[in-house]
Coordinates of C-alpha atoms and ligand atoms in Angstrom, one line a residue:
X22 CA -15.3 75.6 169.2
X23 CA -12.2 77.3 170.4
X24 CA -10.5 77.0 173.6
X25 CA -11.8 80.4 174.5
X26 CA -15.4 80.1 174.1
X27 CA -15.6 76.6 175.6
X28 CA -14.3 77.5 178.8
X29 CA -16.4 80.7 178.4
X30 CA -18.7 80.6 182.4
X31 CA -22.1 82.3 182.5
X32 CA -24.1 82.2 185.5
X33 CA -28.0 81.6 185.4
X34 CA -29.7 82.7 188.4
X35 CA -33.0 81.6 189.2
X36 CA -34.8 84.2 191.2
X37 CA -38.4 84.3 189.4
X38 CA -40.2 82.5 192.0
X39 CA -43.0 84.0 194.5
X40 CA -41.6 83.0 198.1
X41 CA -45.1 82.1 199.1
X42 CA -43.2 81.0 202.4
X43 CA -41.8 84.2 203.3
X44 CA -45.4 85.3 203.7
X45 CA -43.6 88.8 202.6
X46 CA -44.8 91.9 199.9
X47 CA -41.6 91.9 198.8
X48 CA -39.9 89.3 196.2
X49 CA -38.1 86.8 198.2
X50 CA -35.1 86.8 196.4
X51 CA -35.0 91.1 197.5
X52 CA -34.9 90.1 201.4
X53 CA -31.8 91.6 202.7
X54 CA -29.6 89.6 204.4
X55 CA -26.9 90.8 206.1
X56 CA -27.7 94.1 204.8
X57 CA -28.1 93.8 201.5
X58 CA -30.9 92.2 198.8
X59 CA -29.8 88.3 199.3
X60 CA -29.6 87.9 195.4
X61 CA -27.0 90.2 195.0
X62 CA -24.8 88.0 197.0
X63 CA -24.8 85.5 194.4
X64 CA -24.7 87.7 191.6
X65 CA -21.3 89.1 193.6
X66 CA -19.9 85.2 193.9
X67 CA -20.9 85.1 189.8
X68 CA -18.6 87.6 189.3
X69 CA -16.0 86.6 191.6
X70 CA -15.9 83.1 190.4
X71 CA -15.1 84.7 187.2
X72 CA -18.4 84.4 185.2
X73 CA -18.3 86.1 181.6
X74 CA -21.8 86.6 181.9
X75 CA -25.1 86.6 184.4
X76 CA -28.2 85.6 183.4
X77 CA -31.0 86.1 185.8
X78 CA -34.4 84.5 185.9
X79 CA -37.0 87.0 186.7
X80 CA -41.3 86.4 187.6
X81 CA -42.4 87.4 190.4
X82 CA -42.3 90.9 191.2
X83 CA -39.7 90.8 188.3
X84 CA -40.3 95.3 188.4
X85 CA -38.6 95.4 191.2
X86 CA -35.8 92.7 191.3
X87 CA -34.9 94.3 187.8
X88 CA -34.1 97.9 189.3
X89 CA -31.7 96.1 191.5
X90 CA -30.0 93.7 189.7
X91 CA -29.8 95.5 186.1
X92 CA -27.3 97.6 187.5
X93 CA -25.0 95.2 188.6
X94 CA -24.7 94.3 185.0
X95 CA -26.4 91.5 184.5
X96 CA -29.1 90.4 182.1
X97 CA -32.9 89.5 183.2
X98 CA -34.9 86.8 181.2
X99 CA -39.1 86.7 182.0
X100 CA -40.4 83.3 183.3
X101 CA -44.0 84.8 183.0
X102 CA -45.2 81.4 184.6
X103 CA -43.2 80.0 187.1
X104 CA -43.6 76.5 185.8
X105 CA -40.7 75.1 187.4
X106 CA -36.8 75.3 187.4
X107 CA -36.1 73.6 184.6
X108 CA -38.5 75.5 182.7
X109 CA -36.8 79.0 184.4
X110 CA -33.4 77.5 182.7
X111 CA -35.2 77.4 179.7
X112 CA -36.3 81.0 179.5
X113 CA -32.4 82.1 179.8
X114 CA -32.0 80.5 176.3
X115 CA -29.0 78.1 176.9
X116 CA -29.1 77.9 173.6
X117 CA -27.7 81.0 172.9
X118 CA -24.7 80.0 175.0
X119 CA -21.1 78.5 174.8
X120 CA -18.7 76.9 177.1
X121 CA -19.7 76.1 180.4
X122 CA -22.9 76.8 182.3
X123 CA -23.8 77.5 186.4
X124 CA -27.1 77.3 187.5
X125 CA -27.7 78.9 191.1
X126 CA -30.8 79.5 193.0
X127 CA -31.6 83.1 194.2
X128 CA -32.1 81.9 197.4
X129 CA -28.7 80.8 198.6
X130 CA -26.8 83.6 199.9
X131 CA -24.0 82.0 202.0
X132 CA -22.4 80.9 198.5
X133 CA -18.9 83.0 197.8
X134 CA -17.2 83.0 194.6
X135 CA -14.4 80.3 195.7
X136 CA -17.1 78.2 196.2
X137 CA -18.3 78.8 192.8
X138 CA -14.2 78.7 191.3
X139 CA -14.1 75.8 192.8
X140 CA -16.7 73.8 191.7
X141 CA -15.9 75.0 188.1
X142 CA -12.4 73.4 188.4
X143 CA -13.7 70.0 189.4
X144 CA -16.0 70.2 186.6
X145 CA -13.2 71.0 184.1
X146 CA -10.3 68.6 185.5
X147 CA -13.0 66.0 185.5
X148 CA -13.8 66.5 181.9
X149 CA -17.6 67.2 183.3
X150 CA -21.2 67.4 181.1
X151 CA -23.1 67.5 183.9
X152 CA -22.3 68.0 187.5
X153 CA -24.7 68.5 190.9
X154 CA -23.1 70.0 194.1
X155 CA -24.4 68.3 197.1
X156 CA -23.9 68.2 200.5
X157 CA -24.4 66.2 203.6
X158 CA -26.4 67.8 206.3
X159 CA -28.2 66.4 209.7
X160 CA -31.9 67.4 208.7
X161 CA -32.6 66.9 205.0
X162 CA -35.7 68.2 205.4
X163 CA -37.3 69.7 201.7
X164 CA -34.3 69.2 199.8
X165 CA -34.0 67.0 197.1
X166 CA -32.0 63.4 197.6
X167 CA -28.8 62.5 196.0
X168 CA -29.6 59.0 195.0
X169 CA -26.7 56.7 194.4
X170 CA -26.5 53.5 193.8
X171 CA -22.9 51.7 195.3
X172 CA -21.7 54.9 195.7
X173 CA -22.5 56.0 191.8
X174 CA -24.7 59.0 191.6
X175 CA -28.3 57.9 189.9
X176 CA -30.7 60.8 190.2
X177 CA -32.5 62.9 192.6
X178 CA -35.2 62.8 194.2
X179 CA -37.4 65.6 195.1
X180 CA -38.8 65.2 199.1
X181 CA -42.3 65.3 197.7
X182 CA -41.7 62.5 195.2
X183 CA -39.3 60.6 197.7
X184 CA -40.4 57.0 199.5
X185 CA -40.2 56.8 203.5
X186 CA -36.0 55.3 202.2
X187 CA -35.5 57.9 200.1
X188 CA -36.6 60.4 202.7
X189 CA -33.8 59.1 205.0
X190 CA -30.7 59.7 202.9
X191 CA -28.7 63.1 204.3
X192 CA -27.4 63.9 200.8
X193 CA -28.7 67.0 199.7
X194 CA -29.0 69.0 196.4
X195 CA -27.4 72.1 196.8
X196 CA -29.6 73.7 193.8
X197 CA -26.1 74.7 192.0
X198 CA -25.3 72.8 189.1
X199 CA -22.8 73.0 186.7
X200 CA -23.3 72.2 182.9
X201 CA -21.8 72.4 179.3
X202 CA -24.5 74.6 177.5
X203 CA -25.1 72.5 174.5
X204 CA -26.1 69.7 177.4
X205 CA -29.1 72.0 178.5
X206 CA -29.9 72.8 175.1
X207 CA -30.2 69.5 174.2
X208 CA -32.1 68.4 177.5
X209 CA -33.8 70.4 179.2
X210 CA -36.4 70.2 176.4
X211 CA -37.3 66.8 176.9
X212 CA -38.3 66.7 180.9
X213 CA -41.4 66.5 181.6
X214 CA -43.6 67.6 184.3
X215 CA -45.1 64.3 185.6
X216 CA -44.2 64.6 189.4
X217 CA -45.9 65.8 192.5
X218 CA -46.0 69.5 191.9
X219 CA -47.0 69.2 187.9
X220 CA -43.6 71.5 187.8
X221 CA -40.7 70.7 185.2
X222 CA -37.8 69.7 187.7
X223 CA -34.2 70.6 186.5
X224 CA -33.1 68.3 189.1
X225 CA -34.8 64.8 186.2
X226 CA -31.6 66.4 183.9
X227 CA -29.7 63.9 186.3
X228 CA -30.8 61.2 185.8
X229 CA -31.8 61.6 182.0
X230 CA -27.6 62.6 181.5
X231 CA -26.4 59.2 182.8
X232 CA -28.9 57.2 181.2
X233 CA -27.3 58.8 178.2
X234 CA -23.9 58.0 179.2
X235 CA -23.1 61.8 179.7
X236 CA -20.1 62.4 182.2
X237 CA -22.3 63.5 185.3
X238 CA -20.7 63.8 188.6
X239 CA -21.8 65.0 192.2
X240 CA -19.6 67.6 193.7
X241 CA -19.7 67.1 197.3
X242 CA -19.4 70.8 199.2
X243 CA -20.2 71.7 202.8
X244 CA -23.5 72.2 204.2
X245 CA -23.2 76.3 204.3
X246 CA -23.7 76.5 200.5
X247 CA -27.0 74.2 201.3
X248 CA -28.3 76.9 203.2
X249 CA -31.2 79.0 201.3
X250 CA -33.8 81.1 202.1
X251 CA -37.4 79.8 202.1
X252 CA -39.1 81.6 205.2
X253 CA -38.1 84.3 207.8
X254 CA -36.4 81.9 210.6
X255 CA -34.0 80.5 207.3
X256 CA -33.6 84.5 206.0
X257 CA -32.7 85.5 210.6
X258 CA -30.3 82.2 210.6
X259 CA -28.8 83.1 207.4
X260 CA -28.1 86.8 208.1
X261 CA -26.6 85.4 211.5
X262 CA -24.2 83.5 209.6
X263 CA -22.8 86.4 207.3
X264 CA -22.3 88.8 210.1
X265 CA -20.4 85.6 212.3
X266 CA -18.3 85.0 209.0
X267 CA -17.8 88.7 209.1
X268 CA -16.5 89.0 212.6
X269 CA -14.3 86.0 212.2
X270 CA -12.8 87.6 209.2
X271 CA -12.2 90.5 211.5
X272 CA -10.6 88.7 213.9
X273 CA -8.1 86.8 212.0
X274 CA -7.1 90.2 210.4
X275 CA -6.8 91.8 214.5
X276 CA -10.0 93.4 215.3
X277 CA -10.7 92.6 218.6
X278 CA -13.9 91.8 220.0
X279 CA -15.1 91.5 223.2
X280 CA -17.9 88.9 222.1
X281 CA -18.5 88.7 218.5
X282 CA -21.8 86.7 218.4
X283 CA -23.1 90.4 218.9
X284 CA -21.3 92.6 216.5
X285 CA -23.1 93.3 213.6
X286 CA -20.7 94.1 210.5
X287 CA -22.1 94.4 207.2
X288 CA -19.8 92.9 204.2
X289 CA -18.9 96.3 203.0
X290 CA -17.1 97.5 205.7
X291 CA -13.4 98.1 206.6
X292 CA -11.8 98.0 209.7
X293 CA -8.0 98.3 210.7
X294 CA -6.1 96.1 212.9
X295 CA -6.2 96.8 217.0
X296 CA -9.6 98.5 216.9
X297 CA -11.5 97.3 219.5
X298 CA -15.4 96.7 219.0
X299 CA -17.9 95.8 222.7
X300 CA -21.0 93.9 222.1
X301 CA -23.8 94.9 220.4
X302 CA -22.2 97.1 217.9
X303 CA -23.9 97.4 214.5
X304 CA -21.6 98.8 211.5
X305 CA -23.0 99.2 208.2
X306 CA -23.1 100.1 204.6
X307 CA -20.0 102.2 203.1
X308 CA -18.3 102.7 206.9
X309 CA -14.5 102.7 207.2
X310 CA -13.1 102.6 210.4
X311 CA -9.3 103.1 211.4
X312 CA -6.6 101.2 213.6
X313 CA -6.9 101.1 217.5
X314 CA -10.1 103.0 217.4
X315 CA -12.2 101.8 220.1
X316 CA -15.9 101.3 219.8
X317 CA -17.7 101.0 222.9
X318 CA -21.3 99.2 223.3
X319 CA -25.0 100.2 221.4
X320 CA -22.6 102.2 218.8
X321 CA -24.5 102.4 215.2
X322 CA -22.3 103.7 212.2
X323 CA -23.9 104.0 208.6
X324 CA -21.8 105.3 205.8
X325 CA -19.2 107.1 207.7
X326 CA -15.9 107.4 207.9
X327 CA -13.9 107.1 211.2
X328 CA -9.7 107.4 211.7
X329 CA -7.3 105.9 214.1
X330 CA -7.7 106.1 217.7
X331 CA -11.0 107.4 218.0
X332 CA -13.1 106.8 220.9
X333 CA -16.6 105.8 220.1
X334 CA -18.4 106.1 223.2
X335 CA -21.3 104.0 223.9
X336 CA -25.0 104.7 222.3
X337 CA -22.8 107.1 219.8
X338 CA -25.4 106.9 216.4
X339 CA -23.0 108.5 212.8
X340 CA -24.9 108.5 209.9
X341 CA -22.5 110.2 207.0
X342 CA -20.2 111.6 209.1
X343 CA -16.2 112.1 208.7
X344 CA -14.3 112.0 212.0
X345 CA -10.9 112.2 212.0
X346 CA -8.0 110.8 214.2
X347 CA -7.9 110.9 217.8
X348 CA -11.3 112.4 217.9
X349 CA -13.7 111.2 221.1
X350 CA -17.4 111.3 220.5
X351 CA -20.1 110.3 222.9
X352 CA -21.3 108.8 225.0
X353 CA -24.4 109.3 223.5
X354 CA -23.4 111.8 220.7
X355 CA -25.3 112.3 217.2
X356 CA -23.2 113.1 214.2
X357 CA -25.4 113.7 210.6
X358 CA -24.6 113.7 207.5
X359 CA -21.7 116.1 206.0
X360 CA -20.6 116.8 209.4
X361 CA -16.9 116.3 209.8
X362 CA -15.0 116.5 212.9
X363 CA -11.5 116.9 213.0
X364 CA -8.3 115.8 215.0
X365 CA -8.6 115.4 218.3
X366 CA -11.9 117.2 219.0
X367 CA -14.6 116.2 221.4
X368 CA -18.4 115.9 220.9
X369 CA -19.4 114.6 224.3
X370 CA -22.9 112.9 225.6
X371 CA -26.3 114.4 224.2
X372 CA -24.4 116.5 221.4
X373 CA -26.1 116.6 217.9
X374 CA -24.3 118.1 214.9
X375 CA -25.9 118.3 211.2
X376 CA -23.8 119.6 208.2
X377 CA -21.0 121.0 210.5
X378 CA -17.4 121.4 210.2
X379 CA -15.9 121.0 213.8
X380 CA -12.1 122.4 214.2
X381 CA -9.2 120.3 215.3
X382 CA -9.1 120.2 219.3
X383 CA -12.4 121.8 219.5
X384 CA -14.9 120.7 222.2
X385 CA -18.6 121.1 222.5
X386 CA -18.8 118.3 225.7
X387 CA -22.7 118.1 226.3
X388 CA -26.4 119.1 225.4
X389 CA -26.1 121.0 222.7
X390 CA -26.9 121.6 218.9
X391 CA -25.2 122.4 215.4
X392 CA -26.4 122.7 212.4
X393 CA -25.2 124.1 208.9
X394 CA -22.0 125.6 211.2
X395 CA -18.5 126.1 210.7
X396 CA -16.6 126.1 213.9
X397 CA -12.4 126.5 214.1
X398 CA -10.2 125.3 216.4
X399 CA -10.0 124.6 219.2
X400 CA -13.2 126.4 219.8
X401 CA -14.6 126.0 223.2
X402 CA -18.9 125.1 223.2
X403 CA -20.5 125.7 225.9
X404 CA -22.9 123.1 227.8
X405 CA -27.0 123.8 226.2
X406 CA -25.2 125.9 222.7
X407 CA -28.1 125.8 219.9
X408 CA -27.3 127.2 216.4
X409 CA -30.6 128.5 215.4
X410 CA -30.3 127.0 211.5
X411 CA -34.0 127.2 210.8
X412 CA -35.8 130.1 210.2
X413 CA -39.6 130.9 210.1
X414 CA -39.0 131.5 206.1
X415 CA -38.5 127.6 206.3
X416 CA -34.9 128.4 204.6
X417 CA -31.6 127.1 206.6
X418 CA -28.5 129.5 207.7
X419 CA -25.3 129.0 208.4
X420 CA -23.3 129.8 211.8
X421 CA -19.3 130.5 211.3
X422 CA -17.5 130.7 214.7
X423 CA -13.1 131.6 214.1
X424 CA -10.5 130.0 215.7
X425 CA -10.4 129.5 219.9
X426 CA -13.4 131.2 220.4
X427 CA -15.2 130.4 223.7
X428 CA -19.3 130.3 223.8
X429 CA -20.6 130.3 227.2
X430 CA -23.1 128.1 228.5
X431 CA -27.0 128.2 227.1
X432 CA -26.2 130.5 223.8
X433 CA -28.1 130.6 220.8
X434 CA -26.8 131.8 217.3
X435 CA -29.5 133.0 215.3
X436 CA -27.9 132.1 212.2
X437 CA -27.0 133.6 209.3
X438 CA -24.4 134.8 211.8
X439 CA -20.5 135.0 212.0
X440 CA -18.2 135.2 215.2
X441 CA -14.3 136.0 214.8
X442 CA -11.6 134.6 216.1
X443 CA -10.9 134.9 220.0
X444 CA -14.0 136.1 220.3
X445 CA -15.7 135.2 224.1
X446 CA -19.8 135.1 223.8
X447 CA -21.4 135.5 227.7
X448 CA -23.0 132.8 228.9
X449 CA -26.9 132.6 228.5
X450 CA -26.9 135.2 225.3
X451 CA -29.2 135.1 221.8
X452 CA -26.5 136.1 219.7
X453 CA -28.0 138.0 216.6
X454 CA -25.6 140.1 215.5
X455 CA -22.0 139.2 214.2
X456 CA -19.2 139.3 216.5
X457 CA -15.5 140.9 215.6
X458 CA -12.5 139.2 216.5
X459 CA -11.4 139.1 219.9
X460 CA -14.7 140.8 220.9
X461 CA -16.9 140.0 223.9
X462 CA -20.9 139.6 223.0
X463 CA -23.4 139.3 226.2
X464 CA -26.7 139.1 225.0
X465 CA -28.8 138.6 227.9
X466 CA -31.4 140.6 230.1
X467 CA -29.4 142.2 233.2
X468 CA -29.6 140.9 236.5
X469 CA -32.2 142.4 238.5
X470 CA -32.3 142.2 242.3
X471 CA -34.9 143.4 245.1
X472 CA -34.0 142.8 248.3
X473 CA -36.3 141.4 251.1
X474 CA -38.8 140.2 248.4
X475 CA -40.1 137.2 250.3
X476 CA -42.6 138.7 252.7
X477 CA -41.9 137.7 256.6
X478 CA -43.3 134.6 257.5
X479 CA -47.1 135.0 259.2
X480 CA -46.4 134.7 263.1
X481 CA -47.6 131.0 264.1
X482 CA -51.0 131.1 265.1
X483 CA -51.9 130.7 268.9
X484 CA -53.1 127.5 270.1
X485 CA -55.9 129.4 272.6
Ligands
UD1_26 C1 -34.9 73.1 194.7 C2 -34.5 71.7 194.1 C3 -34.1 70.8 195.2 C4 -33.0 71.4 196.0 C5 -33.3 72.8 196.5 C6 -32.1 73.5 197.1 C7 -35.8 71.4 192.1 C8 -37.0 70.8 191.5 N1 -35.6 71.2 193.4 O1 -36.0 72.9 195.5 O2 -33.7 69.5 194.7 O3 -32.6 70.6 197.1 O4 -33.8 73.6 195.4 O5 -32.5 74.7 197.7 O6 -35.2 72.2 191.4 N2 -37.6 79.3 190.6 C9 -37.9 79.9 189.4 N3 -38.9 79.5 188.6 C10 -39.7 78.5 188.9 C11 -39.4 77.8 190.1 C12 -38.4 78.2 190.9 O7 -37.2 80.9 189.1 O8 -40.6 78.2 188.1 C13 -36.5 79.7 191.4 C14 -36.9 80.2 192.8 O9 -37.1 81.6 192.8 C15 -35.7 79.8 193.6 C16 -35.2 78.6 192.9 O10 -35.7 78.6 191.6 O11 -34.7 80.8 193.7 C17 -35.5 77.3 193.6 O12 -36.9 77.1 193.7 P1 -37.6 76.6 195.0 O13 -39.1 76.6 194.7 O14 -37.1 77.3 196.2 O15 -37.1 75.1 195.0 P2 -36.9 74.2 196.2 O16 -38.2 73.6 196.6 O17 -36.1 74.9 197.2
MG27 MG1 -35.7 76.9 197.7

């Protein structure tokens, strides 16, 4: 073998089993944590810690974790029967393999690729066949025992198998091992089934190694990469824990927050230095957000795209939106998708915008609606303004108002309409027609007035 191919790493992911515990429809190992399908977290620390190639162990509900893991790149093997996880090792054909092997569960999300680089080093400074990361933690719980024997690793134990001692030792199996191929093409045939659950335990390779003489070694870790997923409370505690690794990573890099235990940042989102995020803010999926923006409380940004020194203000909800530097929004503003609002404009409290272009210093400061418009700048937008968008022909129609144009109070644009620059439309008008530049449009029924229309009050009756 050359030097290449033996320190070639491919990952095998187990992620065929049902999740009976998760009492869920949907494949355990699909449960978003943090955001996102928790197997794609350790397909990412895979590829992070450098593996060549994934291999992932598909069953139950094997449809639908293919469509999201096939296009991360990986590879899926069947386990048709989920006959344990030595048997799910089998079905990714070690055989087929050189160099070095890492076997993962699906159900571990807090693992990171230097976790995973990590462990790979030991194993190869250590000359490793076979090594078991484990760690100590207060309640052992389920997990499988790390068995030693004046401090030499022995076996493990599986809870269900263990004795009342056995049961009391805090050394857990992590469920990541770490193995030279041709070890677990040579092995993992011969284990057997006769335990407990009647299941073929990749955990008896451990034992079966050092009774061989094999190099096997435990890898002792920290308790986060012991925590996996086997109900709902385990999936809430472990999304906790990526969004509080999140906000410390924030922090160190100086975002400020008021009280991080509830922000809510997905992984996949940037945020520059001296922004400043109040509790419960939630910012996910492909969101960018400058420097020294501030982001006040109840704030929820999906997919969008915010500058420097924006003001967020609170209850402000941006769904694919572009807002520029300086801009204010909110409180309580709604910005949709393809709407971008540039520098230094204001969308104040109860403003909704769909597909809109909003010029630089323009303002539309409360109660109002635009949709599939184009507005210049600094374009003044009157308190109650409604772009009529959507016609009784079910089609949608676009509103273009110039440069400094002022709308009064309460208009409506019946789109497909266009307003020129400098134009001024009168309060409380149904604009239907397009207005020239520099033009005044009133629209609105005249103001008609009859005096001494409430009739004189009847004369108080007498009290004879
Ligand atoms: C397993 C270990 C245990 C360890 C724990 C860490 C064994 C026998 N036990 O127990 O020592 O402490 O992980 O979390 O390995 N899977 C398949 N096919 C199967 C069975 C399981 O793909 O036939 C997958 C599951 O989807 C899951 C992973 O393997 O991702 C682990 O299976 P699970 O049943 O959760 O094992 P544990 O009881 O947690
Ligand atoms: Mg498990």
């Amino acid at each position: 073998m050359s030097e290449k191919t033996s320190e070639k790493l491919t990952v095998i992911a187990l992620a065929a089993g049902k999740g009976t515990r998760m009492k869920s429809p949907l494949p355990k190992v699909l449960h978003p944590v943090a955001g996102r399908p928790m197997i794609e977290k350790v397909i990412q620390a895979s590829k992070q810690a450098g593996a060549a190639e994934v291999r992932v162990i598909v069953g139950h509900g094997q449809a639908l974790v293919r469509q999201v893991v096939e296009p991360m790149g990986v590879s899926c093997y069947a386990q048709e029967e989920q006959l344990g996880t030595a048997h799910a090792v089998r079905c990714a054909k070690p055989e087929t393999i050189e160099g070095n092997v890492v076997i993962m569960n699906g159900d571990h999300p807090l693992i990171e690729g230097v976790d995973v680089k990590d462990f790979v080093r030991i194993f190869r400074d250590e000359k490793c066949d076979l090594a078991v990361v484990t760690a100590v933690v207060k309640t052992p719980g389920e997990f499988g025992r790390i068995v030693r024997n004046r401090g030499e690793l022995m076996a493990i134990v599986e809870a269900k198998d263990a004795s009342a001692d056995t049961l009391k030792i805090n050394e857990i199996n992590t469920g990541i091992y770490i193995a030279k191929a041709s070890i677990l093409a040579e092995y993992l045939p011969q284990i057997k089934n006769n335990n407990a659950k009647k299941e073929f335990y990749i955990t008896d390779l451990i034992s079966m190694c050092i009774q061989d003489k094999c190099k096997v070694q435990a890898i002792r870790s920290t308790p986060k990469v012991a925590v996996g997923v086997n109900n709902q409370a385990e999936l809430a505690k472990a999304t906790r824990l990526l969004f509080k690794r999140k906000a410390m990573r924030l922090m160190e890099e100086g975002v400020l927050m008021i009280d991080p235990r509830t922000v809510y940042v997905e992984e996949s989102v940037e945020i520059g230095a001296g922004t400043v995020i109040y509790p419960n803010v939630f910012l996910r999926g492909k969101t960018k957000i400058g420097s020294f923006t501030v982001i006040e409380s109840n704030c929820f940004v999906s997919d969008s795209q915010v500058g420097d020194s924006v003001q967020l203000r609170g209850g402000t909800y941006l769904e694919g939106a572009k807002l520029h530097n300086r801009v204010t929004a909110g409180p309580y503003a709604r910005l949709r998708p393809e709407t971008e609002i540039f520098e230094e404009a204001h969308v104040g409290n109860f403003v909704e915008m769909k597909k809109v272009k909003f010029g630089k210093k323009s303002k539309a400061g409360h109660l109002t609606y635009l949709g599939d418009a184009e507005v210049g700048e600094e374009v003044n937008i009157g308190c109650g303004t409604i772009t009529c968008n959507y016609a009784a022909d079910k089609k949608k129609y676009k509103t273009k108002i110039g440069n400094r144009v002022f709308v009064g109070s309460d208009t409506q644009f019946i789109a497909p309409i266009e307003v020129g620059d400098d134009a001024v439309i009168g309060s409380g008008s149904t604009i239907t027609k397009n207005v020239p530049a520099k033009a005044l449009a009133v629209a609105r029924g005249k103001q008609f007035v009859k005096e001494n229309y409430v009739p004189k009050a009847a004369e108080p009756e007498s009290k004879e």
